[in-house]
PDB file of C-alpha atoms in Angstrom:
ATOM      1  CA  MET A1127       4.694 -19.195   7.671  1.00  0.00           C
ATOM      2  CA  ALA A1128       6.173 -21.641   9.938  1.00  0.00           C
ATOM      3  CA  ALA A1129       3.696 -23.745  11.942  1.00  0.00           C
ATOM      4  CA  ASP A1130       3.400 -23.200  15.781  1.00  0.00           C
ATOM      5  CA  ARG A1131       4.433 -26.419  17.556  1.00  0.00           C
ATOM      6  CA  ALA A1132       1.067 -28.783  18.715  1.00  0.00           C
ATOM      7  CA  GLY A1133       0.467 -27.136  22.557  1.00  0.00           C
ATOM      8  CA  ALA A1134       1.517 -23.491  21.934  1.00  0.00           C
ATOM      9  CA  PRO A1135      -0.595 -21.110  23.285  1.00  0.00           C
ATOM     10  CA  PRO A1136      -2.731 -19.286  20.164  1.00  0.00           C
ATOM     11  CA  ARG A1137      -0.951 -16.356  18.577  1.00  0.00           C
ATOM     12  CA  ALA A1138      -2.083 -13.620  17.087  1.00  0.00           C
ATOM     13  CA  TRP A1139       0.745 -11.073  16.723  1.00  0.00           C
ATOM     14  CA  GLN A1140       3.384 -11.090  14.851  1.00  0.00           C
ATOM     15  CA  ARG A1141       7.573 -10.134  15.323  1.00  0.00           C
ATOM     16  CA  MET A1142       9.012  -7.517  13.167  1.00  0.00           C
ATOM     17  CA  LEU A1143      12.196  -7.337  12.367  1.00  0.00           C
ATOM     18  CA  SER A1144      11.923  -3.648  14.727  1.00  0.00           C
ATOM     19  CA  GLY A1145      12.258  -5.821  17.698  1.00  0.00           C
ATOM     20  CA  ARG A1146       7.845  -4.912  17.581  1.00  0.00           C
ATOM     21  CA  ARG A1147       5.188  -7.406  18.414  1.00  0.00           C
ATOM     22  CA  LEU A1148       2.501  -6.312  16.058  1.00  0.00           C
ATOM     23  CA  ASP A1149      -1.405  -7.784  17.559  1.00  0.00           C
ATOM     24  CA  LEU A1150      -3.250  -8.417  14.370  1.00  0.00           C
ATOM     25  CA  LEU A1151      -6.548  -8.824  16.611  1.00  0.00           C
ATOM     26  CA  ASP A1152      -5.777  -5.309  18.383  1.00  0.00           C
ATOM     27  CA  PRO A1153      -3.568  -3.499  16.640  1.00  0.00           C
ATOM     28  CA  SER A1154      -1.678  -0.659  18.356  1.00  0.00           C
ATOM     29  CA  PRO A1155       0.035   2.248  16.269  1.00  0.00           C
ATOM     30  CA  LEU A1156       2.877   2.374  19.110  1.00  0.00           C
ATOM     31  CA  ASP A1157       4.181  -1.274  16.932  1.00  0.00           C
ATOM     32  CA  ILE A1158       4.059   0.087  14.072  1.00  0.00           C
ATOM     33  CA  GLU A1159       7.076   1.199  12.480  1.00  0.00           C
ATOM     34  CA  ILE A1160       7.462   2.651   9.188  1.00  0.00           C
ATOM     35  CA  ALA A1161      10.983   1.035   8.622  1.00  0.00           C
ATOM     36  CA  ASP A1162       8.861  -2.477   8.986  1.00  0.00           C
ATOM     37  CA  ILE A1163       6.221  -1.352   6.530  1.00  0.00           C
ATOM     38  CA  ALA A1164       8.735  -0.412   3.993  1.00  0.00           C
ATOM     39  CA  HIS A1165      10.911  -3.654   4.717  1.00  0.00           C
ATOM     40  CA  GLY A1166       7.124  -6.078   4.560  1.00  0.00           C
ATOM     41  CA  LEU A1167       6.408  -4.338   0.976  1.00  0.00           C
ATOM     42  CA  ALA A1168       9.050  -4.489  -0.811  1.00  0.00           C
ATOM     43  CA  ARG A1169       8.964  -8.373  -0.481  1.00  0.00           C
ATOM     44  CA  VAL A1170       5.425  -8.756  -1.275  1.00  0.00           C
ATOM     45  CA  ALA A1171       4.547  -9.510  -4.789  1.00  0.00           C
ATOM     46  CA  ARG A1172       1.473  -8.085  -6.409  1.00  0.00           C
ATOM     47  CA  TRP A1173      -0.866 -10.453  -8.091  1.00  0.00           C
ATOM     48  CA  ASN A1174       0.621 -13.284  -6.395  1.00  0.00           C
ATOM     49  CA  GLY A1175       3.917 -13.068  -8.327  1.00  0.00           C
ATOM     50  CA  GLN A1176       2.498 -14.138 -11.990  1.00  0.00           C
ATOM     51  CA  THR A1177       4.220 -11.137 -13.468  1.00  0.00           C
ATOM     52  CA  ARG A1178       6.899 -10.535 -16.138  1.00  0.00           C
ATOM     53  CA  GLY A1179      10.283  -9.603 -15.319  1.00  0.00           C
ATOM     54  CA  ASP A1180      13.235 -10.323 -13.084  1.00  0.00           C
ATOM     55  CA  HIS A1181      11.842  -9.381 -10.229  1.00  0.00           C
ATOM     56  CA  ALA A1182       8.266  -9.531  -8.607  1.00  0.00           C
ATOM     57  CA  PHE A1183       6.182  -6.446  -8.984  1.00  0.00           C
ATOM     58  CA  SER A1184       5.834  -5.872  -4.976  1.00  0.00           C
ATOM     59  CA  VAL A1185       3.690  -4.103  -3.135  1.00  0.00           C
ATOM     60  CA  ALA A1186       5.365  -0.829  -2.151  1.00  0.00           C
ATOM     61  CA  GLN A1187       6.610  -0.154  -6.162  1.00  0.00           C
ATOM     62  CA  HIS A1188       2.853  -1.060  -6.661  1.00  0.00           C
ATOM     63  CA  SER A1189       2.399   2.107  -3.881  1.00  0.00           C
ATOM     64  CA  LEU A1190       4.367   3.890  -5.403  1.00  0.00           C
ATOM     65  CA  LEU A1191       2.954   4.196  -8.285  1.00  0.00           C
ATOM     66  CA  VAL A1192      -0.569   4.733  -6.592  1.00  0.00           C
ATOM     67  CA  GLU A1193       0.920   7.507  -5.012  1.00  0.00           C
ATOM     68  CA  ALA A1194       2.192   9.080  -8.107  1.00  0.00           C
ATOM     69  CA  LEU A1195      -1.563   8.748  -9.799  1.00  0.00           C
ATOM     70  CA  TYR A1196      -3.086  10.020  -7.207  1.00  0.00           C
ATOM     71  CA  GLY A1197      -0.759  13.545  -7.834  1.00  0.00           C
ATOM     72  CA  GLU A1198      -1.855  13.395 -11.478  1.00  0.00           C
ATOM     73  CA  LEU A1199      -5.653  13.517  -9.768  1.00  0.00           C
ATOM     74  CA  ALA A1200      -5.224  16.161  -7.264  1.00  0.00           C
ATOM     75  CA  PRO A1201      -1.902  18.037  -8.038  1.00  0.00           C
ATOM     76  CA  ALA A1202      -3.521  20.496  -5.426  1.00  0.00           C
ATOM     77  CA  ALA A1203      -3.597  17.988  -2.937  1.00  0.00           C
ATOM     78  CA  PRO A1204      -1.829  18.439   0.743  1.00  0.00           C
ATOM     79  CA  ALA A1205       1.301  16.332   1.579  1.00  0.00           C
ATOM     80  CA  GLU A1206      -1.034  14.472   4.316  1.00  0.00           C
ATOM     81  CA  ALA A1207      -3.076  12.956   1.494  1.00  0.00           C
ATOM     82  CA  ARG A1208      -0.585  11.853  -0.992  1.00  0.00           C
ATOM     83  CA  LEU A1209       1.048   9.905   2.106  1.00  0.00           C
ATOM     84  CA  ALA A1210      -1.988   8.648   2.704  1.00  0.00           C
ATOM     85  CA  ALA A1211      -2.390   7.205  -0.887  1.00  0.00           C
ATOM     86  CA  LEU A1212       1.271   5.880  -0.620  1.00  0.00           C
ATOM     87  CA  LEU A1213      -0.035   4.106   2.733  1.00  0.00           C
ATOM     88  CA  HIS A1214      -2.657   2.864   0.983  1.00  0.00           C
ATOM     89  CA  ASP A1215      -2.311  -0.703   0.645  1.00  0.00           C
ATOM     90  CA  ALA A1216       0.170  -0.808   4.366  1.00  0.00           C
ATOM     91  CA  PRO A1217      -1.729  -3.572   5.677  1.00  0.00           C
ATOM     92  CA  GLU A1218      -0.086  -5.615   3.565  1.00  0.00           C
ATOM     93  CA  TYR A1219       2.882  -5.772   5.119  1.00  0.00           C
ATOM     94  CA  VAL A1220       1.612  -7.978   7.700  1.00  0.00           C
ATOM     95  CA  ILE A1221      -1.544  -9.792   5.613  1.00  0.00           C
ATOM     96  CA  GLY A1222      -0.082  -9.890   2.231  1.00  0.00           C
ATOM     97  CA  ASP A1223      -2.134  -8.991  -1.233  1.00  0.00           C
ATOM     98  CA  MET A1224      -4.564 -11.451  -1.527  1.00  0.00           C
ATOM     99  CA  ILE A1225      -5.742 -11.192  -5.094  1.00  0.00           C
ATOM    100  CA  SER A1226      -9.283 -10.207  -5.184  1.00  0.00           C
ATOM    101  CA  PRO A1227     -10.824 -13.548  -5.896  1.00  0.00           C
ATOM    102  CA  PHE A1228      -9.240 -14.842  -2.470  1.00  0.00           C
ATOM    103  CA  LYS A1229     -10.791 -12.157  -0.606  1.00  0.00           C
ATOM    104  CA  SER A1230     -14.039 -12.807  -2.555  1.00  0.00           C
ATOM    105  CA  VAL A1231     -13.659 -16.200  -0.425  1.00  0.00           C
ATOM    106  CA  MET A1232     -12.071 -14.941   2.729  1.00  0.00           C
ATOM    107  CA  GLY A1233     -15.223 -12.885   3.383  1.00  0.00           C
ATOM    108  CA  GLY A1234     -15.559  -9.910   5.882  1.00  0.00           C
ATOM    109  CA  SER A1235     -13.166 -11.529   8.258  1.00  0.00           C
ATOM    110  CA  TYR A1236     -10.053 -10.718   6.071  1.00  0.00           C
ATOM    111  CA  LYS A1237     -11.532  -7.138   5.575  1.00  0.00           C
ATOM    112  CA  ASP A1238     -12.220  -6.390   9.174  1.00  0.00           C
ATOM    113  CA  CYS A1239      -8.012  -7.698   9.866  1.00  0.00           C
ATOM    114  CA  GLU A1240      -7.315  -4.775   6.989  1.00  0.00           C
ATOM    115  CA  LEU A1241      -9.449  -2.215   8.352  1.00  0.00           C
ATOM    116  CA  ARG A1242      -8.068  -2.352  11.740  1.00  0.00           C
ATOM    117  CA  LEU A1243      -4.575  -2.480  10.691  1.00  0.00           C
ATOM    118  CA  GLN A1244      -5.711   0.463   8.233  1.00  0.00           C
ATOM    119  CA  ARG A1245      -6.561   2.464  11.617  1.00  0.00           C
ATOM    120  CA  ALA A1246      -3.672   1.663  13.582  1.00  0.00           C
ATOM    121  CA  ILE A1247      -1.277   2.348  10.904  1.00  0.00           C
ATOM    122  CA  HIS A1248      -3.014   6.016  10.195  1.00  0.00           C
ATOM    123  CA  LEU A1249      -2.951   6.516  13.745  1.00  0.00           C
ATOM    124  CA  ARG A1250       0.933   6.305  13.947  1.00  0.00           C
ATOM    125  CA  PHE A1251       1.633   8.681  11.063  1.00  0.00           C
ATOM    126  CA  SER A1252      -0.971  11.432  12.442  1.00  0.00           C
ATOM    127  CA  LEU A1253      -3.382  10.664   9.481  1.00  0.00           C
ATOM    128  CA  PRO A1254      -7.247  10.599  10.248  1.00  0.00           C
ATOM    129  CA  ALA A1255      -8.108   7.108  11.037  1.00  0.00           C
ATOM    130  CA  GLU A1256     -11.360   7.231   8.295  1.00  0.00           C
ATOM    131  CA  LEU A1257     -10.297   9.406   4.845  1.00  0.00           C
ATOM    132  CA  ALA A1258     -12.643  11.745   4.283  1.00  0.00           C
ATOM    133  CA  ALA A1259     -15.199   9.817   1.263  1.00  0.00           C
ATOM    134  CA  SER A1260     -13.619  12.367  -1.843  1.00  0.00           C
ATOM    135  CA  LEU A1261      -9.998  10.881  -0.885  1.00  0.00           C
ATOM    136  CA  ARG A1262     -10.913   7.524  -0.261  1.00  0.00           C
ATOM    137  CA  ASN A1263     -12.698   7.396  -3.921  1.00  0.00           C
ATOM    138  CA  ASP A1264      -9.644   9.969  -5.868  1.00  0.00           C
ATOM    139  CA  ILE A1265      -6.961   7.453  -4.246  1.00  0.00           C
ATOM    140  CA  LYS A1266      -9.079   4.024  -4.950  1.00  0.00           C
ATOM    141  CA  ARG A1267      -9.414   4.925  -8.739  1.00  0.00           C
ATOM    142  CA  ALA A1268      -5.346   5.933  -8.797  1.00  0.00           C
ATOM    143  CA  ASP A1269      -5.493   2.599  -7.373  1.00  0.00           C
ATOM    144  CA  GLN A1270      -8.098   0.972 -10.580  1.00  0.00           C
ATOM    145  CA  ILE A1271      -5.519   2.673 -12.774  1.00  0.00           C
ATOM    146  CA  ALA A1272      -2.511   1.678 -11.821  1.00  0.00           C
ATOM    147  CA  ALA A1273      -4.321  -2.109 -11.765  1.00  0.00           C
ATOM    148  CA  TYR A1274      -5.094  -1.396 -15.059  1.00  0.00           C
ATOM    149  CA  PHE A1275      -1.662  -1.258 -16.740  1.00  0.00           C
ATOM    150  CA  GLU A1276      -0.089  -3.920 -14.294  1.00  0.00           C
ATOM    151  CA  ALA A1277      -2.786  -6.178 -15.609  1.00  0.00           C
ATOM    152  CA  THR A1278      -2.056  -5.467 -19.402  1.00  0.00           C
ATOM    153  CA  LEU A1279       1.789  -4.586 -19.009  1.00  0.00           C
ATOM    154  CA  LEU A1280       2.701  -7.006 -16.434  1.00  0.00           C
ATOM    155  CA  ALA A1281       0.490  -9.967 -15.471  1.00  0.00           C
ATOM    156  CA  GLY A1282      -1.149 -11.210 -19.259  1.00  0.00           C
ATOM    157  CA  PHE A1283      -4.232 -10.238 -18.727  1.00  0.00           C
ATOM    158  CA  SER A1284      -6.092  -9.069 -22.020  1.00  0.00           C
ATOM    159  CA  THR A1285      -7.536  -4.935 -22.707  1.00  0.00           C
ATOM    160  CA  ALA A1286     -10.479  -6.150 -22.382  1.00  0.00           C
ATOM    161  CA  GLU A1287     -10.408  -8.509 -19.176  1.00  0.00           C
ATOM    162  CA  ALA A1288      -8.481  -5.673 -17.631  1.00  0.00           C
ATOM    163  CA  THR A1289     -11.102  -3.366 -18.667  1.00  0.00           C
ATOM    164  CA  GLU A1290     -14.102  -5.176 -17.715  1.00  0.00           C
ATOM    165  CA  TYR A1291     -12.391  -5.323 -13.527  1.00  0.00           C
ATOM    166  CA  PHE A1292     -10.345  -2.247 -13.275  1.00  0.00           C
ATOM    167  CA  GLY A1293     -12.362   0.024 -15.865  1.00  0.00           C
ATOM    168  CA  ARG A1294      -9.810   1.641 -19.131  1.00  0.00           C
ATOM    169  CA  PRO A1295      -8.208   4.910 -17.875  1.00  0.00           C
ATOM    170  CA  ARG A1296      -8.830   7.918 -19.061  1.00  0.00           C
ATOM    171  CA  GLY A1297      -6.348  10.479 -20.008  1.00  0.00           C
ATOM    172  CA  PHE A1298      -3.283   8.595 -19.036  1.00  0.00           C
ATOM    173  CA  SER A1299      -0.619   7.021 -20.692  1.00  0.00           C
ATOM    174  CA  ALA A1300       1.481   4.104 -19.173  1.00  0.00           C
ATOM    175  CA  ASP A1301       4.471   5.512 -21.375  1.00  0.00           C
ATOM    176  CA  SER A1302       4.113   8.126 -18.347  1.00  0.00           C
ATOM    177  CA  PHE A1303       5.725   5.978 -15.872  1.00  0.00           C
ATOM    178  CA  ASP A1304       7.619   3.065 -15.097  1.00  0.00           C
ATOM    179  CA  PHE A1305       6.494  -0.543 -14.719  1.00  0.00           C
ATOM    180  CA  THR A1306       9.718  -2.367 -15.041  1.00  0.00           C
ATOM    181  CA  PRO A1307       9.283  -4.757 -11.430  1.00  0.00           C
ATOM    182  CA  LYS A1308      12.359  -3.401  -9.425  1.00  0.00           C
ATOM    183  CA  SER A1309      14.441  -5.307  -6.923  1.00  0.00           C
ATOM    184  CA  VAL A1310      13.652  -5.613  -3.499  1.00  0.00           C
ATOM    185  CA  THR A1311      16.299  -2.956  -2.118  1.00  0.00           C
ATOM    186  CA  TRP A1312      15.293  -0.732  -4.938  1.00  0.00           C
ATOM    187  CA  ALA A1313      11.700  -1.043  -4.040  1.00  0.00           C
ATOM    188  CA  GLN A1314      12.199  -0.503  -0.095  1.00  0.00           C
ATOM    189  CA  THR A1315      14.379   2.190  -0.245  1.00  0.00           C
ATOM    190  CA  ALA A1316      12.473   4.390  -3.000  1.00  0.00           C
ATOM    191  CA  PHE A1317       8.868   3.572  -0.248  1.00  0.00           C
ATOM    192  CA  LEU A1318      11.067   4.633   2.073  1.00  0.00           C
ATOM    193  CA  ARG A1319      12.627   8.178   0.737  1.00  0.00           C
ATOM    194  CA  ARG A1320       8.818   8.601  -0.946  1.00  0.00           C
ATOM    195  CA  PHE A1321       7.454   8.580   2.779  1.00  0.00           C
ATOM    196  CA  LYS A1322      10.355  10.523   4.605  1.00  0.00           C
ATOM    197  CA  THR A1323       9.523  13.146   1.951  1.00  0.00           C
ATOM    198  CA  LEU A1324       6.109  13.554   1.961  1.00  0.00           C
ATOM    199  CA  GLU A1325       6.171  13.612   5.621  1.00  0.00           C
ATOM    200  CA  THR A1326       8.735  16.252   5.485  1.00  0.00           C
ATOM    201  CA  ARG A1327       6.606  18.083   3.511  1.00  0.00           C
ATOM    202  CA  ARG A1328       3.739  17.648   5.711  1.00  0.00           C
ATOM    203  CA  GLN A1329       5.760  19.068   9.011  1.00  0.00           C
ATOM    204  CA  SER A1330       7.097  21.693   7.123  1.00  0.00           C
ATOM    205  CA  SER A1331       3.382  22.711   6.090  1.00  0.00           C
ATOM    206  CA  HIS A1332       1.832  22.445   9.620  1.00  0.00           C
ATOM    207  CA  ALA A1333       5.029  24.676  10.672  1.00  0.00           C
ATOM    208  CA  VAL A1334       3.682  27.734   8.344  1.00  0.00           C
ATOM    209  CA  ASN A1335       0.422  27.208   9.330  1.00  0.00           C
ATOM    210  CA  SER A1336       0.847  27.218  12.690  1.00  0.00           C
ATOM    211  CA  THR A1337       3.183  30.900  12.345  1.00  0.00           C
ATOM    212  CA  PRO A1338       1.130  33.995  14.313  1.00  0.00           C
TER     213      PRO A1338
END
């Protein structure tokens, strides 16, 4: 990131391509746009870019994978829950994808910033600021399944290493999902398309439930 000039006032905000100015210390839901999230996540590499393939495996592509895996774990889940799964790593469009070892070094400050952003993102898209524990656990499980397959297929982990850190998935096959790293354009478009599909389903469900 470009350095501010010497003597410039302290800055804790980032300018987004939508024109929004997002304050990282006090993020407002009004400054969050799905187009900015899709744009950013498609350009953030998982595993610090240490993956096989002609393209980085982006957080946008990972998010699509986790949402699909969550759908396998909870096939009856409503669109709102699947939207939460799709957005589980959304703060990384601002703060990047820190690998777990670096998060350990950073300690609580990184997690605090991530949680503030996650709450603001949830509020922006009418999701609960805090997800129910059961939903959080199911999304976390889907995330760990994705991490295991990404680690072994793309990031050079041995099966033993991936099992130690992420657990070995039961009842899932890598052949059922596409782990080929895609281009930035593909990932951005696919993420945005999936968001719109889930949002349309959610709105339709709300309309049906509110009909007298």
